Structure formats: structure tokens, C-alpha cells
Short mmCIF file of C-alpha atoms and ligand atoms in Angstrom, two decimals:
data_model
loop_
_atom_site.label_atom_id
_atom_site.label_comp_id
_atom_site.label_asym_id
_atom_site.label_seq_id
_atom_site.Cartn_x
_atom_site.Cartn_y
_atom_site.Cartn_z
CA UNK A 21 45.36 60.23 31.37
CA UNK A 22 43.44 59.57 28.09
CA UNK A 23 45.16 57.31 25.73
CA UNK A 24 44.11 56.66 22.05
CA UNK A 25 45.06 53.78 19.43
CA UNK A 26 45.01 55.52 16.22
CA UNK A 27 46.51 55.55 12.39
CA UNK A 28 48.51 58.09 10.67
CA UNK A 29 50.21 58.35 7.85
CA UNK A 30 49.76 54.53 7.28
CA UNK A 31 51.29 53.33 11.25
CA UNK A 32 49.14 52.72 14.02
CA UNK A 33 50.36 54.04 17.18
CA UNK A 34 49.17 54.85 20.67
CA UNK A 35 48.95 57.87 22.15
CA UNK A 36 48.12 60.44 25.17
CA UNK A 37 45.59 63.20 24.80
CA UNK A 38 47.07 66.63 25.33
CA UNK A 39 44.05 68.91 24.02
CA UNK A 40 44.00 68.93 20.34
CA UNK A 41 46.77 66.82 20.14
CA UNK A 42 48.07 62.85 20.34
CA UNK A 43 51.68 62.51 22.02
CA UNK A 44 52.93 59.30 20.97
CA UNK A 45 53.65 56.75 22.89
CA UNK A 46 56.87 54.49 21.72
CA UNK A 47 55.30 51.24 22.65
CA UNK A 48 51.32 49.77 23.06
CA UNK A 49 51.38 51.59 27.06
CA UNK A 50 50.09 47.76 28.64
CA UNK A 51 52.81 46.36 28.10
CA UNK A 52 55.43 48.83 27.47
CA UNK A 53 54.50 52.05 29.58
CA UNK A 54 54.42 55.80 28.77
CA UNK A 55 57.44 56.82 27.21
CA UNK A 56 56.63 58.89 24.41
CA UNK A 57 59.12 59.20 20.99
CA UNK A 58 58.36 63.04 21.45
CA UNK A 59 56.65 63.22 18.28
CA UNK A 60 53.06 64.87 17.87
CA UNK A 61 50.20 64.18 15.87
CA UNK A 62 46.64 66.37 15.74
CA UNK A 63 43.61 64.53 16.43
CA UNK A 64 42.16 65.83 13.58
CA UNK A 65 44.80 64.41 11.10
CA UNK A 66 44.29 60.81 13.17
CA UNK A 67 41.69 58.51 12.95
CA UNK A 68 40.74 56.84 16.54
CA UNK A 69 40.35 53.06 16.08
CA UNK A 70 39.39 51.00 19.12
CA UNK A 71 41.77 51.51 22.14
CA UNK A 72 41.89 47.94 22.70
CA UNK A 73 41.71 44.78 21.03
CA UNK A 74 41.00 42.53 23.74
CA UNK A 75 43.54 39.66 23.95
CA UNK A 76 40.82 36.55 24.26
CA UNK A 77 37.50 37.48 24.71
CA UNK A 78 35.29 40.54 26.22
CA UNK A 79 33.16 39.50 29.55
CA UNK A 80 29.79 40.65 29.44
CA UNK A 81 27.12 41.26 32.41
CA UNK A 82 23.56 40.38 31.67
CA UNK A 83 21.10 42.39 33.77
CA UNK A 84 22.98 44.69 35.79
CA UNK A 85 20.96 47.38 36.31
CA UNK A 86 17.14 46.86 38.19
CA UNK A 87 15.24 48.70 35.68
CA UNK A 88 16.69 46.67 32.48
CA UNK A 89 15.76 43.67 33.80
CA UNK A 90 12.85 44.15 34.07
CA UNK A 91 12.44 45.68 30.96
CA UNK A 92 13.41 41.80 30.04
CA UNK A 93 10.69 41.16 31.97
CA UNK A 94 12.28 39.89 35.01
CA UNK A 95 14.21 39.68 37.91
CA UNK A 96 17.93 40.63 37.90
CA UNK A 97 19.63 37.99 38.50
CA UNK A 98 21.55 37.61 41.93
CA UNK A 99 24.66 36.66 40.87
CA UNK A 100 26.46 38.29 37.50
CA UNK A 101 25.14 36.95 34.85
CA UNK A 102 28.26 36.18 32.55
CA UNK A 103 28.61 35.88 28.65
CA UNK A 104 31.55 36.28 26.30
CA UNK A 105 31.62 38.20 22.94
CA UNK A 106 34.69 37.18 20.89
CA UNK A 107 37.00 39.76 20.11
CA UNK A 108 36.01 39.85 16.01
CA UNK A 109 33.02 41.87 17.09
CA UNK A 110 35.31 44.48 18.22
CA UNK A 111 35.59 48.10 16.32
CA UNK A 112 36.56 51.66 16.85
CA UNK A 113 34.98 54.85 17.57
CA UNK A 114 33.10 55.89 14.06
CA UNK A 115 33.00 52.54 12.94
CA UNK A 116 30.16 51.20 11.18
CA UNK A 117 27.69 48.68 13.19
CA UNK A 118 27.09 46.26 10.16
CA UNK A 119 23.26 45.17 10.47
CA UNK A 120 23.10 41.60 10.01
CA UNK A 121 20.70 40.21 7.48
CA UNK A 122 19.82 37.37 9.87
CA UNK A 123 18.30 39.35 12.23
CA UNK A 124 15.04 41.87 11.73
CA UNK A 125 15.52 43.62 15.81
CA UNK A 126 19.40 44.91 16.43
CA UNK A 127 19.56 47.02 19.21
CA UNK A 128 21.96 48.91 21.41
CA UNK A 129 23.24 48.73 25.22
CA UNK A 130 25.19 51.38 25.85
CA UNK A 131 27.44 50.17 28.85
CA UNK A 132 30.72 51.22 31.02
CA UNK A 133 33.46 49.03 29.99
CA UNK A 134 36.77 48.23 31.94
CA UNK A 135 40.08 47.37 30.39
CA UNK A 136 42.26 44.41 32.52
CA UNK A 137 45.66 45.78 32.26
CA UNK A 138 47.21 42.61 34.44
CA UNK A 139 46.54 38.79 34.28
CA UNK A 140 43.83 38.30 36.84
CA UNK A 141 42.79 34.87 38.43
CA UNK A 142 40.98 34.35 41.77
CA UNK A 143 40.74 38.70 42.44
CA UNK A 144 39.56 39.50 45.28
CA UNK A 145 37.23 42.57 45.33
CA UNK A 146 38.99 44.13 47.49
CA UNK A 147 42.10 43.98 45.25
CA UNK A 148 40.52 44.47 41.66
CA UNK A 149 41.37 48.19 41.33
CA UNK A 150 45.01 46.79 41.08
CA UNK A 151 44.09 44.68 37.78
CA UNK A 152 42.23 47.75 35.73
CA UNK A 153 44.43 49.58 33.60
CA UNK A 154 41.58 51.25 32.39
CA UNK A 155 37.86 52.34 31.54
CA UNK A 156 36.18 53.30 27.93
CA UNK A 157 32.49 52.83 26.64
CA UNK A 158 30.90 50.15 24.77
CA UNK A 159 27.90 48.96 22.95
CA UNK A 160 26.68 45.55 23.84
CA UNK A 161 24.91 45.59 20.11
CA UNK A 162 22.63 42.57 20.00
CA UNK A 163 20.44 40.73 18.02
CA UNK A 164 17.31 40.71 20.15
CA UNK A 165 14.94 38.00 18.12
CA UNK A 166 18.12 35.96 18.09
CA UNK A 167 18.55 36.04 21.54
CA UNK A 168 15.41 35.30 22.36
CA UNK A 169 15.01 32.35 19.61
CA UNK A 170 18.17 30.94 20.66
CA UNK A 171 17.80 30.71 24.37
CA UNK A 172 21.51 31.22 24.77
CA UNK A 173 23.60 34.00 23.52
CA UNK A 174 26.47 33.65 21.80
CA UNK A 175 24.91 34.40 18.00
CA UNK A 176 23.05 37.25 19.28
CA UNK A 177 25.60 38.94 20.66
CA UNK A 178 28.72 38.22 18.93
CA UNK A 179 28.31 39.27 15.10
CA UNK A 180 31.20 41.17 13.33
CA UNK A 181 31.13 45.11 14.75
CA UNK A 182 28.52 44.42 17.84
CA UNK A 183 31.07 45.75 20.04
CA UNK A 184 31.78 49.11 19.62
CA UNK A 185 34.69 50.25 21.90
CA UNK A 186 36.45 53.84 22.55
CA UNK A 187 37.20 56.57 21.86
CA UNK A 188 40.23 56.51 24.55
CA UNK A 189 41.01 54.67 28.00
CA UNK A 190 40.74 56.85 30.86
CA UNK A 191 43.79 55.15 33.18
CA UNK A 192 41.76 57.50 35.84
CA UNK A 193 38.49 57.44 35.87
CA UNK A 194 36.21 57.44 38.79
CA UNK A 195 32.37 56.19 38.75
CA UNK A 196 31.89 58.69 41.48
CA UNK A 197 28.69 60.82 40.17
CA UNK A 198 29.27 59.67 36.34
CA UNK A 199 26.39 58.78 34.10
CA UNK A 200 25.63 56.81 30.89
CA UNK A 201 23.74 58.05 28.31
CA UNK A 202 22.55 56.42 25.26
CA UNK A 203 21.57 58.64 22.05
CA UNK A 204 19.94 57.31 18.78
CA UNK A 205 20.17 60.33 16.24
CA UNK A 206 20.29 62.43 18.91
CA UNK A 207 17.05 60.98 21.22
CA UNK A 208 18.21 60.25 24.45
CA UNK A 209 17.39 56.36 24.50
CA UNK A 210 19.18 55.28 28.16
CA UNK A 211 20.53 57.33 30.89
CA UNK A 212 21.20 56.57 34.41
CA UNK A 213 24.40 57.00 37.20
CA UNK A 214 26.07 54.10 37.58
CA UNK A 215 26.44 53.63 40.63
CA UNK A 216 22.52 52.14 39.49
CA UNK A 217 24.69 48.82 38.90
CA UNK A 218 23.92 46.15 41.00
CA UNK A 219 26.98 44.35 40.60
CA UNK A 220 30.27 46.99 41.18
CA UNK A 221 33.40 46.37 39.05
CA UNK A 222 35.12 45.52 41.78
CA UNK A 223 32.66 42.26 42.56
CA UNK A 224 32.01 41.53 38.80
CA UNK A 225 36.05 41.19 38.13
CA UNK A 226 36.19 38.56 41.56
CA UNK A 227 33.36 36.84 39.81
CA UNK A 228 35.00 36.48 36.69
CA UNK A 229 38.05 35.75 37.42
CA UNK A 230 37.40 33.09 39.62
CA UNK A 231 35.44 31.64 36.72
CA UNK A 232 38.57 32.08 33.72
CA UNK A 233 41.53 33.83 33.68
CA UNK A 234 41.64 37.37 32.55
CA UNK A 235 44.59 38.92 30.64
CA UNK A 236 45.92 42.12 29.76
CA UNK A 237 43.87 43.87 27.20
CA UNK A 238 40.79 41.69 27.83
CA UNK A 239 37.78 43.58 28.41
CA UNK A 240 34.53 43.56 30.70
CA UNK A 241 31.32 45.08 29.60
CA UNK A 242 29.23 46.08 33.22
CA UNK A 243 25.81 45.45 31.78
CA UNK A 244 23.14 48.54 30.28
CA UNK A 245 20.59 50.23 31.92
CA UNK A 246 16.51 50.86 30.94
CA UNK A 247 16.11 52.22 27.75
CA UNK A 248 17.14 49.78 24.85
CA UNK A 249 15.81 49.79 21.60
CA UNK A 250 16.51 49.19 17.91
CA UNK A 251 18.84 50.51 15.91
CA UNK A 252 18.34 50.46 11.70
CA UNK A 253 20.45 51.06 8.83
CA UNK A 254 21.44 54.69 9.03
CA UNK A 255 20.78 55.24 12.75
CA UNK A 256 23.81 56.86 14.74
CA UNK A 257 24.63 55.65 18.24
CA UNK A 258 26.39 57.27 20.66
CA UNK A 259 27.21 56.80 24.27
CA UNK A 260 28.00 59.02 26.33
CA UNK A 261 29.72 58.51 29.85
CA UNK A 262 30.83 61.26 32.06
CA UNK A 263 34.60 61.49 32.01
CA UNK A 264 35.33 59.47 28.81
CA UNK A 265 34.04 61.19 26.15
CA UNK A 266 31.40 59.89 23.71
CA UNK A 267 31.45 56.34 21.20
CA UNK A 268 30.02 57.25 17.85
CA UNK A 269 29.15 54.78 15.74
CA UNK A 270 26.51 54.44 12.84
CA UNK A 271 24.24 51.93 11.49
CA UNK A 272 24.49 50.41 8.29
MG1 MG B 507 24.62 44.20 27.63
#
């Protein structure tokens, strides 16, 4: 099931995919489930915003994939490499990636990106499939020079719109054959399966939440592989992974 956050006719509402269509749902589906109000709204008349706000903060992975790394120039690391981005850098499918001024070298990490549906503490692997109530895509936008000149992260990585999210939450999605794919006007910047991750969802969520507690509607980013690169005012992003559609955003 694909569901979509959207506004229409001034209300923001959530809502199931059925082809070219949005059946709304009476209540945010997290917390309230599926029933629907039986209305329906075209896609076309609705504009997507970000499926989730996350409730305190979005988990990132640093180095997930072998090949990034070393495109770092390194190692990966052996354990998850954790970092937060607040949830102010969060926006919606078609959103505008606002270039910040304090940085000359933004560039995108297309990434698979799992929505907690449950409050999580002290998961075991084995039982993290039961705290997902979803996946979407996102863009780990950061500020390379920054995050290189500041040693740690946190400035890099967490200005206003450097985490684009959407366009829906797949409640069923499998990694099972699926790809990312990273496009810059259309260039194919990053592509790999994911099943290239070095740390599964499954171990990344045990690692986290033995670290902080996660709740509903916060929001882990798995980590991007080879291929990133900068992004400048007028530039459209999109990534693409296989079962969840495609996030379009643009530079600016
Ligand atoms: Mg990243």
C-alpha cells in the first residue's frame, strides 16, 4: 500500500494510492489506521508534500555502501556510523533544495529511507521488521566543504530543505532485487542494488535504538552509494528506487 500526505483545497490529508487517484484516509494512518472517509481526490489536483514529518530527529548512516567510502577516501567504517539531521531540513517531493550561501560544494546522496511506525528501544534485529511502518526515498543533501571544514557534521548536513523525503510510504516494500538510482538533470549520478549496504535495516535499527529511542514517524536514512556529486542552482534531483517511485526535487 502506497500512502501520500498531501493538500487540497486548503486541508492536508493522507491518503492511499489507487492509480490516478488518493482515497483519503480519516486520520494520519500511524496513529490512527486505514479507515478512509470514502472521499476521493486525483493526484493531479493534489500536491504531495513529504509523507512524514519525523517526530524528533532523522538517523543517518555514514558510509554504508563499500564503494562510497572510499570515494571518501576510506574505509567503511565497521560499525554504523550514526548522525542526526533535525527534522527542519525536512521537505516534500518537488520541493525546492535551497542552496545555502555558506557553502560553495552542495551535493546529493540519494539513499533508501525507513519510516519507524512504533516506539523502538533496545530492537533486536531479529525483531526490527515489527517497528517499520514503512519505506520512501531521501536525499542526504550536504554541504561537502562544510563537512569537511567542520570535522563533525551537524552544519553540513542539517540546513533548511537538505532532506528531501517522498513521494509516498510503501507499508510493503521489499529490498529484494531493488535499486537506487540517482539522476542530476537526467545523468545517472549513483546507482547500485541495495542489498550493496553493508549494514541491513534490520542491524542499523538494533544499533540505533540501543543508542536513543526511536518514535513513530522518526526516520532512518541507510547511507548512499558511489556516485555523489554537486548539485547547483537550477539542477533537478531525482531518486529513483525500485518499488517507490521517484523524489523530485530542484535546486535553487
Ligand atoms: Mg548520506
Amino acid at each position: 500500500m502506497k500512502i501520500a500526505r498531501f493538500s487540497h483545497d486548503g486541508a492536508i490529508n493522507f491518503g492511499i494510492i489507487d492509480e490516478t487517484d488518493l482515497v483519503v484516509l480519516a486520520a494520519d494512518p500511524m496513529f490512527g489506521g486505514f479507515e478512509t472517509t470514502g472521499e476521493r481526490v486525483p493526484i493531479a489536483d493534489a500536491v504531495l508534500l513529504a509523507p512524514v514529518i519525523p517526530r524528533s530527529k532523522v538517523v543517518c548512516v555514514g558510509k554504508n555502501y563499500a564503494d562510497h567510502a572510499k570515494e571518501m577516501g576510506g574505509e567503511a567504517p565497521a560499525e554504523p556510523l550514526l548522525f542526526l539531521k533535525p527534522n527542519t531540513s525536512v521537505i516534500g517531493p518537488n520541493d525546492r533544495i535551497v542552496l545555502p550561501s555558506l557553502s560553495d560544494r552542495i551535493e546529493h546522496e540519494g539513499e533508501l529511507a525507513v519510516v519507524i511506525g512504533s516506539v523502538a528501544r533496545n530492537v533486536r534485529a531479529e525483531d526490527a521488521a515489527s517497528v517499520i511502518f514503512g519505506h520512501t526515498i531521501g536525499n542526504d543533501v550536504t554541504a561537502r566543504d562544510l563537512q569537511k571544514k567542520d570535522g563533525q557534521w551537524t552544519r553540513a548536513k542539517g540546513f533548511d530543505t537538505f532532506c528531501p523525503l517522498g513521494p509516498v510510504i510503501e507499508t510493503e516494500f521489499s529490498l529484494d532485487g531493488a535499486t537506487i538510482e540517482t539522476r542530476v538533470n537526467g545523468d545517472v549520478r549513483q546507482q547500485a542494488p541495495l542489498s550493496d549496504m553493508i549494514h541491513s535495516v534490520a542491524e542499523i535499527i538494533a544499533y540505533a535504538s540501543a543508542v536513543f529511542t526511536l518514535l513513530p514517524g522518526d526516520v532512518i536514512l541507510t547511507g548512499t552509494p558511489a556516485g555523489v556529486g554537486p548539485i547547483v542552482s537550477g539542477d533537478t534531483v531525482e531518486v529513483a528506487v525500485t518499488g517507490l517511485g521517484v523524489l523530485r526535487n530542484t535546486a535553487a
